[in-house]
Each structure stands twice: as C-alpha cells, then as structure tokens.
PDB file of N, CA and C in Angstrom:
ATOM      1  N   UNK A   1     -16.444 -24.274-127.348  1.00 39.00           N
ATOM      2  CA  UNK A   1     -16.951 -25.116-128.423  1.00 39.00           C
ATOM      3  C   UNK A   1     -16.516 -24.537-129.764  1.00 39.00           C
ATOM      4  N   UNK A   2     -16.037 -25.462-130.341  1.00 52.00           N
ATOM      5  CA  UNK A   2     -15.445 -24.778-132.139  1.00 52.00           C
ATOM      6  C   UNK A   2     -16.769 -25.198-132.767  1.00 52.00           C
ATOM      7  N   UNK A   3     -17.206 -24.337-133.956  1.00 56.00           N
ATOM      8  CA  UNK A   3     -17.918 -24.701-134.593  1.00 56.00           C
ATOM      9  C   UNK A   3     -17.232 -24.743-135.768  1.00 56.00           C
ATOM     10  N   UNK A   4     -17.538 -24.916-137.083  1.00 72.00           N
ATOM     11  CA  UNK A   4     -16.896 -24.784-138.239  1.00 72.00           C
ATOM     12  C   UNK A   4     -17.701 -24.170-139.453  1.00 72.00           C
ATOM     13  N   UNK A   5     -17.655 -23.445-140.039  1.00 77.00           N
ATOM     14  CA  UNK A   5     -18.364 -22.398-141.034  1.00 77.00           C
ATOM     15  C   UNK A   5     -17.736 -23.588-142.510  1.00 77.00           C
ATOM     16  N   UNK A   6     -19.010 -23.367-143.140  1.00 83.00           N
ATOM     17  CA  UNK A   6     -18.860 -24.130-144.440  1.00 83.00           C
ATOM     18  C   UNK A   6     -18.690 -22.904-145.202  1.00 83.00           C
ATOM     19  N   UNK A   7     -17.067 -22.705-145.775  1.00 85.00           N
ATOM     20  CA  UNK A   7     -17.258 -21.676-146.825  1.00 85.00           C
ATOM     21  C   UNK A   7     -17.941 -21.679-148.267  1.00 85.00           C
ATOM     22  N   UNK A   8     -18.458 -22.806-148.281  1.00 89.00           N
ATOM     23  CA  UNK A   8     -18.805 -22.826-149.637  1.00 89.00           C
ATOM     24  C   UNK A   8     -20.710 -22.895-149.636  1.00 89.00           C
ATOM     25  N   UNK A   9     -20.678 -23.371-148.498  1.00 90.00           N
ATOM     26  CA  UNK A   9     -22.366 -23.394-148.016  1.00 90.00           C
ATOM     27  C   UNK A   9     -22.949 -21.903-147.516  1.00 90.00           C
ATOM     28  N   UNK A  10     -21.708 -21.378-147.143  1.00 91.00           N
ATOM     29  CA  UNK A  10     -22.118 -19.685-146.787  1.00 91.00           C
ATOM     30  C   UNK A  10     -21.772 -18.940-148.294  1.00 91.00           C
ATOM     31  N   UNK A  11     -20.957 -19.473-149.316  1.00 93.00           N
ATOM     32  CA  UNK A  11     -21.208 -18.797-150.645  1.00 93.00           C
ATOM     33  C   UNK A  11     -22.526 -19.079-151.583  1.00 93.00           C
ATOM     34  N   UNK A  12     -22.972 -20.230-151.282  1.00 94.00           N
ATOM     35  CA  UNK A  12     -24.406 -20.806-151.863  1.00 94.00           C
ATOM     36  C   UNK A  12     -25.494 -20.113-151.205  1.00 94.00           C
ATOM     37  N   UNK A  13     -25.117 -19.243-150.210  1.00 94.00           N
ATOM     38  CA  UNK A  13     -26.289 -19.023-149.567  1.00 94.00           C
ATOM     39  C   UNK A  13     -26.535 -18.038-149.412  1.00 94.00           C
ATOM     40  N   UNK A  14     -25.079 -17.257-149.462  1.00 96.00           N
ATOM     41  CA  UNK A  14     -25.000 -15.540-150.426  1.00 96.00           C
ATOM     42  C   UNK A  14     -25.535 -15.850-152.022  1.00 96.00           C
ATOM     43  N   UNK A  15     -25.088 -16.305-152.548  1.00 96.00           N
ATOM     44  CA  UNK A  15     -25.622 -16.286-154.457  1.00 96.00           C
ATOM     45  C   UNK A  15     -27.084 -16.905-154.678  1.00 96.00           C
ATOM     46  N   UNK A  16     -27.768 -17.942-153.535  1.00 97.00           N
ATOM     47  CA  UNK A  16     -29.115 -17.868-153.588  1.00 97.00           C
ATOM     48  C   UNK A  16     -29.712 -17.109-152.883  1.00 97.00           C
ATOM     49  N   UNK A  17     -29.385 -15.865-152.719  1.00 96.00           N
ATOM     50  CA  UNK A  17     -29.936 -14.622-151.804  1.00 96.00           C
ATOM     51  C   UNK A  17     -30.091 -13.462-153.221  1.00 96.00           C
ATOM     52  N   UNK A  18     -29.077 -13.830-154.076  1.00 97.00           N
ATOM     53  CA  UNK A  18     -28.803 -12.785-155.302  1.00 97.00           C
ATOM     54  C   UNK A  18     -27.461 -12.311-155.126  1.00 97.00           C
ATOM     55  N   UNK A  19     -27.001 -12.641-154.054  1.00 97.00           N
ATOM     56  CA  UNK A  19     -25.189 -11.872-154.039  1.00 97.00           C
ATOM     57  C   UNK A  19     -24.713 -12.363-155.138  1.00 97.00           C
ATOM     58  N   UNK A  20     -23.592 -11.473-155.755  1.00 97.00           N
ATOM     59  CA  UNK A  20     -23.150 -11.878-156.565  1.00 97.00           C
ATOM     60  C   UNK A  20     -21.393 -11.756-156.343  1.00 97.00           C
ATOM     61  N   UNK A  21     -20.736 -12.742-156.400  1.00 97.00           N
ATOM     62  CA  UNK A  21     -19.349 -12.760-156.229  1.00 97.00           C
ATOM     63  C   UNK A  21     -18.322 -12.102-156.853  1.00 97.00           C
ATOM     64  N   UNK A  22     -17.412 -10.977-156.313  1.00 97.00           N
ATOM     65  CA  UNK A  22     -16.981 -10.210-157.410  1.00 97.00           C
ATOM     66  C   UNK A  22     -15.102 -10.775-156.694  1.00 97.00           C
ATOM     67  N   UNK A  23     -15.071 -11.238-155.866  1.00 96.00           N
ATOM     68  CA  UNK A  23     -13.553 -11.855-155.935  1.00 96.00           C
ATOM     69  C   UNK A  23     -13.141 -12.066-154.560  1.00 96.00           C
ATOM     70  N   UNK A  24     -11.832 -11.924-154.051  1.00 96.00           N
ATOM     71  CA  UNK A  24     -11.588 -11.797-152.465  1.00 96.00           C
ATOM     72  C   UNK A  24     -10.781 -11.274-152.454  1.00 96.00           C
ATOM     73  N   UNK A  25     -10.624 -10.561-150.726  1.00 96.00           N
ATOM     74  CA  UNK A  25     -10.096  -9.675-150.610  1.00 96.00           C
ATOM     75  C   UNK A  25      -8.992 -10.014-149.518  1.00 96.00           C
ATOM     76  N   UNK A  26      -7.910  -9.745-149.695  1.00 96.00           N
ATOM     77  CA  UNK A  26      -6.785  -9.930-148.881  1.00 96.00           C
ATOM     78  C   UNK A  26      -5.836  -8.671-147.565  1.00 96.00           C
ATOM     79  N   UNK A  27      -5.641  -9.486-146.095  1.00 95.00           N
ATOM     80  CA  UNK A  27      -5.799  -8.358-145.365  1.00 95.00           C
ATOM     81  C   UNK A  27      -6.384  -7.678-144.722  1.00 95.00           C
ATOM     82  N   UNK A  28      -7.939  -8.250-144.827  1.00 96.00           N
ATOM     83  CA  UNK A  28      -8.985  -7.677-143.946  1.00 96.00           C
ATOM     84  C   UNK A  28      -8.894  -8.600-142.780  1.00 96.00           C
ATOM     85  N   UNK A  29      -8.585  -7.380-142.026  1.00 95.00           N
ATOM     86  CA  UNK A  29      -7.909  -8.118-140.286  1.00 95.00           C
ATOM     87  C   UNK A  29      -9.347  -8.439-139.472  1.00 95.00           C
ATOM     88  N   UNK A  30     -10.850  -8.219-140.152  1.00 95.00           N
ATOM     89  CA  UNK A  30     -12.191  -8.729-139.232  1.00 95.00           C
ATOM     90  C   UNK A  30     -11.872 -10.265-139.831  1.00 95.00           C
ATOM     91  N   UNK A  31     -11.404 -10.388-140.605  1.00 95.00           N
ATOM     92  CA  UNK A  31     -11.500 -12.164-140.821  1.00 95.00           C
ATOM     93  C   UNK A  31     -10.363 -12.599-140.610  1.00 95.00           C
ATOM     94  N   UNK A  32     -11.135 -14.114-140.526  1.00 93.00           N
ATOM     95  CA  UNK A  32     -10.326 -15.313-140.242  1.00 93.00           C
ATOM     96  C   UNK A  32      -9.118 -15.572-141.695  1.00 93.00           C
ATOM     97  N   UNK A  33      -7.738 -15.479-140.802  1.00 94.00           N
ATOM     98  CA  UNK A  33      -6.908 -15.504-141.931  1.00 94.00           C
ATOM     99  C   UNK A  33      -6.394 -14.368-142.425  1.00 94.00           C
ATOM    100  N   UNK A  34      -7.298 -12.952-142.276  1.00 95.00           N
ATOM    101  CA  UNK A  34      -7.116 -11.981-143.043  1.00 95.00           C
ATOM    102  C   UNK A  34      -7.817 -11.819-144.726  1.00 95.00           C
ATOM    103  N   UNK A  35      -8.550 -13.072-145.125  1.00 95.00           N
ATOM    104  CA  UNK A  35      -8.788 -13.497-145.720  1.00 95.00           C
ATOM    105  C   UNK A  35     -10.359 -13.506-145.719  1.00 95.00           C
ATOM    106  N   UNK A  36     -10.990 -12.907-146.810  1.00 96.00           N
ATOM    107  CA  UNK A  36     -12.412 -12.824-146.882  1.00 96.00           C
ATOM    108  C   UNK A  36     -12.893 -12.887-148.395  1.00 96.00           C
ATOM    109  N   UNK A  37     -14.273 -12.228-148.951  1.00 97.00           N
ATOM    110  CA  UNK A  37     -14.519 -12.079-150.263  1.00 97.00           C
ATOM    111  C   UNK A  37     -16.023 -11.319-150.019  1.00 97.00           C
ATOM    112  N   UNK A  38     -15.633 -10.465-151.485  1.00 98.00           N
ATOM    113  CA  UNK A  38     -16.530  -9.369-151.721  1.00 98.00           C
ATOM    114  C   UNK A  38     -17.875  -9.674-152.576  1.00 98.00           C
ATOM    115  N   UNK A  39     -19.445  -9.252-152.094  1.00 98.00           N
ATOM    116  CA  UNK A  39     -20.135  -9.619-152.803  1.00 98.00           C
ATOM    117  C   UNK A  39     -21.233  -8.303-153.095  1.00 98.00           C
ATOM    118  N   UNK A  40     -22.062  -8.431-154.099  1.00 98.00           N
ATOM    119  CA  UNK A  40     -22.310  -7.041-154.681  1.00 98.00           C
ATOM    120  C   UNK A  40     -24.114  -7.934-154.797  1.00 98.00           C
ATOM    121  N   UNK A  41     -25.072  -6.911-154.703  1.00 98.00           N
ATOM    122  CA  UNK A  41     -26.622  -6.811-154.814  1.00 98.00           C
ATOM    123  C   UNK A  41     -27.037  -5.474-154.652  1.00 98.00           C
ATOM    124  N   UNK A  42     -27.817  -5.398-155.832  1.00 97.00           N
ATOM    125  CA  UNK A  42     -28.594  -3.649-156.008  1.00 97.00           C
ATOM    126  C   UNK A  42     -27.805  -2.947-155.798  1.00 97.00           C
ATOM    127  N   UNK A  43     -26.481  -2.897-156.319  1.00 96.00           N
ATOM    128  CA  UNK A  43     -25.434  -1.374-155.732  1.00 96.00           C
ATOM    129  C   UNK A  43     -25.097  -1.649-154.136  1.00 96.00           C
ATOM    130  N   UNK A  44     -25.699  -2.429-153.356  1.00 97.00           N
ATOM    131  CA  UNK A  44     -24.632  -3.120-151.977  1.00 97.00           C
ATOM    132  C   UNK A  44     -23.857  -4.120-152.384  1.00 97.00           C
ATOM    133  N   UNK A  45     -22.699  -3.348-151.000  1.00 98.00           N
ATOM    134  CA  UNK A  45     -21.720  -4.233-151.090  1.00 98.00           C
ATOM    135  C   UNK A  45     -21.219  -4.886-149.679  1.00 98.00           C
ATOM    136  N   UNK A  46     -20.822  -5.975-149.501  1.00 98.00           N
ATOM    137  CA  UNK A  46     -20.783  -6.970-148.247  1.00 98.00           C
ATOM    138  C   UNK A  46     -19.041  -7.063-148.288  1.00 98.00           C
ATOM    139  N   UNK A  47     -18.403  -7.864-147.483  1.00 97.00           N
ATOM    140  CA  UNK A  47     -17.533  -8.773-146.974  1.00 97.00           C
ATOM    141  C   UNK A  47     -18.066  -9.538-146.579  1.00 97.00           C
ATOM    142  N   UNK A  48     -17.542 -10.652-147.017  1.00 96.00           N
ATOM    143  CA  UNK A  48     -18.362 -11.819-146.223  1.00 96.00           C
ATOM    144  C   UNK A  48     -17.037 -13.198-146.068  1.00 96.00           C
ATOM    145  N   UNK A  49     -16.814 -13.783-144.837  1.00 95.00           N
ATOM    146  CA  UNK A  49     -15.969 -14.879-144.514  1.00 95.00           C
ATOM    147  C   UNK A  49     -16.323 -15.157-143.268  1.00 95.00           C
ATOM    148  N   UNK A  50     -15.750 -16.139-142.575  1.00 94.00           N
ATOM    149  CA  UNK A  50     -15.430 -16.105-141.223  1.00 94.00           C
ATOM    150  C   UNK A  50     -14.725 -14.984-140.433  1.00 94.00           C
ATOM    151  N   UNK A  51     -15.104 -14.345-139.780  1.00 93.00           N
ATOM    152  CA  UNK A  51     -14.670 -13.902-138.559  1.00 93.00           C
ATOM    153  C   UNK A  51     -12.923 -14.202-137.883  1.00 93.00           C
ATOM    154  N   UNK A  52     -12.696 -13.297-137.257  1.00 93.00           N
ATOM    155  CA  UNK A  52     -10.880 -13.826-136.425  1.00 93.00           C
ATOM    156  C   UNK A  52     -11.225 -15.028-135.851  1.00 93.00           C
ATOM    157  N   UNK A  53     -12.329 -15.047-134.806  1.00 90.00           N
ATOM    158  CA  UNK A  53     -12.543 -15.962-133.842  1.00 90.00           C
ATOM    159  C   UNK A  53     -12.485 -17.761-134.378  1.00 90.00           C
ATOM    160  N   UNK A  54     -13.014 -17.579-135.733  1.00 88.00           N
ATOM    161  CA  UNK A  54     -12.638 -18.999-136.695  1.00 88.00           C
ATOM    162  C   UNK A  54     -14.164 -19.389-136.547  1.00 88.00           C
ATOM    163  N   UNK A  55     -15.229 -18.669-135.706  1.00 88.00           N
ATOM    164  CA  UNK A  55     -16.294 -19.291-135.119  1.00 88.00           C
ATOM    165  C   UNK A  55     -17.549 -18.474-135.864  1.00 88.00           C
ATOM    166  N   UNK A  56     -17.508 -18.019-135.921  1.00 91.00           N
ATOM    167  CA  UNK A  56     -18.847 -17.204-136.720  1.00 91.00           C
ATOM    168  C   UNK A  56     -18.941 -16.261-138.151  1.00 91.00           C
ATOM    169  N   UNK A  57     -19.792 -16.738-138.880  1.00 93.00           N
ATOM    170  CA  UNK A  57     -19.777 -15.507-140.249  1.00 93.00           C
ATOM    171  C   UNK A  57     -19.655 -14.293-140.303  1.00 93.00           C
ATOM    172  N   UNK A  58     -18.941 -13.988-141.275  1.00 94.00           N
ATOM    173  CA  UNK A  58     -18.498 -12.305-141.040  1.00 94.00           C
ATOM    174  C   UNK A  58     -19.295 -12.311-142.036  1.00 94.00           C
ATOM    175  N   UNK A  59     -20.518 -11.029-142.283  1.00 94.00           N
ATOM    176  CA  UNK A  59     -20.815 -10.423-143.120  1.00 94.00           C
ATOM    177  C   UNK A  59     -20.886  -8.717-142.442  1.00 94.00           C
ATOM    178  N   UNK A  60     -20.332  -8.077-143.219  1.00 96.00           N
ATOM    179  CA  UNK A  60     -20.626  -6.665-143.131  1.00 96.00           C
ATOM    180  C   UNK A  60     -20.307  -5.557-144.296  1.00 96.00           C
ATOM    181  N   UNK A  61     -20.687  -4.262-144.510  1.00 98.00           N
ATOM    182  CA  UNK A  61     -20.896  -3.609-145.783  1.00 98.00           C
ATOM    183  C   UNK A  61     -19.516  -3.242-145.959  1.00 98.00           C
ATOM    184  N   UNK A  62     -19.429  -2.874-147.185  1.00 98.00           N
ATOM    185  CA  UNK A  62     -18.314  -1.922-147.422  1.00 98.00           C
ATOM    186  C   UNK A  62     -18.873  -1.099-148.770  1.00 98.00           C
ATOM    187  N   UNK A  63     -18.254   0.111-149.160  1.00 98.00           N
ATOM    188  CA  UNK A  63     -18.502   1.136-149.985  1.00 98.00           C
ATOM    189  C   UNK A  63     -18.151   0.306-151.070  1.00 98.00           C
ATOM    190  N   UNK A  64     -18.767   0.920-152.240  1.00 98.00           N
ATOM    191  CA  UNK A  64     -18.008   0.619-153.453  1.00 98.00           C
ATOM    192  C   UNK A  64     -17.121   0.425-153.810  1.00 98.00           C
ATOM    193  N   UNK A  65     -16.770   1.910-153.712  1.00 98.00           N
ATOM    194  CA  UNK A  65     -15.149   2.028-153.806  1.00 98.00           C
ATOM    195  C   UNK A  65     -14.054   1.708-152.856  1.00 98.00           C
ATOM    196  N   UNK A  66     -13.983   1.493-151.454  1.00 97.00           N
ATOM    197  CA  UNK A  66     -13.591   0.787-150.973  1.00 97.00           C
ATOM    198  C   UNK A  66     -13.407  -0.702-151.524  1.00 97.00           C
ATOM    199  N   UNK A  67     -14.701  -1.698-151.527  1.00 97.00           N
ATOM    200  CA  UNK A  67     -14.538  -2.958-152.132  1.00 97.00           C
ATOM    201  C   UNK A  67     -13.129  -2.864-153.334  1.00 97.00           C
ATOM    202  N   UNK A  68     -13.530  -2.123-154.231  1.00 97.00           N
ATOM    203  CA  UNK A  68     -12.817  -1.956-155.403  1.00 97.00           C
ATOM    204  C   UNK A  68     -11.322  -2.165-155.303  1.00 97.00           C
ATOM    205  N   UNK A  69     -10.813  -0.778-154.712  1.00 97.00           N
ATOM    206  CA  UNK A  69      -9.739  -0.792-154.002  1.00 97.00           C
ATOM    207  C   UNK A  69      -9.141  -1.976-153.796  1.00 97.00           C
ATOM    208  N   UNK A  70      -9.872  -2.739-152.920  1.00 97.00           N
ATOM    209  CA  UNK A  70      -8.975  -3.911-151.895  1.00 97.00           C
ATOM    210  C   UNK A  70      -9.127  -5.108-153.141  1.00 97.00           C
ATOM    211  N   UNK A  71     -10.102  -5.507-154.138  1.00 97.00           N
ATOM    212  CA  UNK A  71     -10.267  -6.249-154.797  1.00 97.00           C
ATOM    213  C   UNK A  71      -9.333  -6.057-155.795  1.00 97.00           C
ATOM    214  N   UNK A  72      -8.780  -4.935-156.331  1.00 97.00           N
ATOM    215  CA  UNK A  72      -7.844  -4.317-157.604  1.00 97.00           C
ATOM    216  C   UNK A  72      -6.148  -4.609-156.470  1.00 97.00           C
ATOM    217  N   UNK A  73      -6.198  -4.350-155.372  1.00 96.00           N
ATOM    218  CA  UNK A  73      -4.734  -4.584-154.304  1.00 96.00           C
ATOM    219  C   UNK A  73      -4.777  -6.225-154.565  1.00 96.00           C
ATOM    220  N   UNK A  74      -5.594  -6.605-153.979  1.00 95.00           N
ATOM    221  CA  UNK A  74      -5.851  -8.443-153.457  1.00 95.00           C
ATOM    222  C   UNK A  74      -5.516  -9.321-154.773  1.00 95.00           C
ATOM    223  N   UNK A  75      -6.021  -8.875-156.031  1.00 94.00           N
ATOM    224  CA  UNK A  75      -5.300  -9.435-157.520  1.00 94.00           C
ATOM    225  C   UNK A  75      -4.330  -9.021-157.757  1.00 94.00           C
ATOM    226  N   UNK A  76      -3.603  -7.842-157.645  1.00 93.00           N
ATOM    227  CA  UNK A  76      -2.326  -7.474-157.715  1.00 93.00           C
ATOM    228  C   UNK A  76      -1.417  -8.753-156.977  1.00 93.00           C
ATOM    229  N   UNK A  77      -1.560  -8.441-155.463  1.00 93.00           N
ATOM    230  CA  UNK A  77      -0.768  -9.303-154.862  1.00 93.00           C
ATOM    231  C   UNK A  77      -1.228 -10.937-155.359  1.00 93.00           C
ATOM    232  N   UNK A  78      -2.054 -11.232-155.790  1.00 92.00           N
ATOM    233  CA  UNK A  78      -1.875 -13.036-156.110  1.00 92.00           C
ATOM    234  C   UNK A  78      -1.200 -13.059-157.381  1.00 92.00           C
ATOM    235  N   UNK A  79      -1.963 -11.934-158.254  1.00 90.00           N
ATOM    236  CA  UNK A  79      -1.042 -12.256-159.434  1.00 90.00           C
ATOM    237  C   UNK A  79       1.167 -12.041-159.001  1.00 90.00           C
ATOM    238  N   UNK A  80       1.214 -11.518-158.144  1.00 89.00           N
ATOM    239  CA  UNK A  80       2.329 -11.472-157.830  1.00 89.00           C
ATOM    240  C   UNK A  80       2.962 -12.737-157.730  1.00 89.00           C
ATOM    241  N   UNK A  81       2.163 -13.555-156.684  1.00 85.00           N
ATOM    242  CA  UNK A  81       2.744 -14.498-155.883  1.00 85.00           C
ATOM    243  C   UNK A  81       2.265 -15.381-157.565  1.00 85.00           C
ATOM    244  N   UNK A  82       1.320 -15.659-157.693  1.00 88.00           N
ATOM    245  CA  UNK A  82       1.357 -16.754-158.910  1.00 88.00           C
ATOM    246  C   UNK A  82       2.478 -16.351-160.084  1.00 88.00           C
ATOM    247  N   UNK A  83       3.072 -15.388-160.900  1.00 84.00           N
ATOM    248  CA  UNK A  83       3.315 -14.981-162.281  1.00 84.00           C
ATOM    249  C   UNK A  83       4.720 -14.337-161.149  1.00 84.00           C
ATOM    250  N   UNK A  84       5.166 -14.461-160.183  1.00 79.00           N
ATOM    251  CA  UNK A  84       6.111 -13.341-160.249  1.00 79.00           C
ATOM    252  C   UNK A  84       5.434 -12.105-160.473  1.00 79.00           C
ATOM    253  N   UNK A  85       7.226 -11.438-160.761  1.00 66.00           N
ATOM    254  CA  UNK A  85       7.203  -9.563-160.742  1.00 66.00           C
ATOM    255  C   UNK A  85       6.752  -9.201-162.260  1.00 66.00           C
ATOM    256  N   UNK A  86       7.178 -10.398-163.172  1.00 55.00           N
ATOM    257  CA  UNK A  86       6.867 -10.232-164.400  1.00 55.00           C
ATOM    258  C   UNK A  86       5.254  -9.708-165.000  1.00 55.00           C
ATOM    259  N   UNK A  87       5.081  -8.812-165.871  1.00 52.00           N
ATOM    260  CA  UNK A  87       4.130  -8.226-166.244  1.00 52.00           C
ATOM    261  C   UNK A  87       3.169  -8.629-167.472  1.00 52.00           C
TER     262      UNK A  87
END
C-alpha cells in the first residue's frame, strides 16, 4: 500500500508544534530523494521529510553543528545550480 506524506501538512505541523524552519538539506540518504529539511526548538534540532521508503515521516535529531554544516553545503550547492560558478 503507498501512502503519500503531505509535505506541507507535515511542515504546518512541525511550525504549530514551535519548530522553526531553518532551510533544507541536501544528500541525506534517510530521505526520500536525498532530500529533507532542518528544523530548530529550544536549542533541538530535527530532520524532518519523508523517509527512502516514500512511505513514512522522517523525523530524527541532529547536532547543531552538524545541521549547520549540511545547511551552509545544501545553499552552496543550489546557489550553484541557480547563479552558476559565478560569485
């Protein structure tokens, strides 16, 4: 059975919890796509997307600085692909 995850009903439902959205993160091989996004409350920090399976919510922690990291990589590379190599 496929189910289908509302990404935008699972972001409404992180930010009426208090999460707060700090961007997405590209490459994280627990999600669907590789493709997830980082959310921040009281000094925690989440991943949160779908899962590989395409079937269930991924939420799980990550460090600060970790988040950081992949969020400062993950804008690098879009600004790449959007703007080119240009600076």
């Amino acid at each position: 059975m496929n189910t289908k995850i509302d990404l935008e009903g699972l972001d409404n439902k992180l930010q009426k919890n208090g999460w707060k959205f700090l961007g997405p993160i590209l490459h994280y091989e627990k999600a669907w796509k590789d493709q997830a996004s980082v959310y921040e409350k009281d000094g925690k920090y989440i991943v949160s997307g779908i899962d590989t399976s395409g079937e269930s919510e991924l939420n799980e922690p990550i460090s600060k600085k970790e988040a950081e990291k992949r969020l400062e990589e993950s804008y690098k590379e879009i600004r790449k692909y959007m703007f080119g190599n240009s600076k």
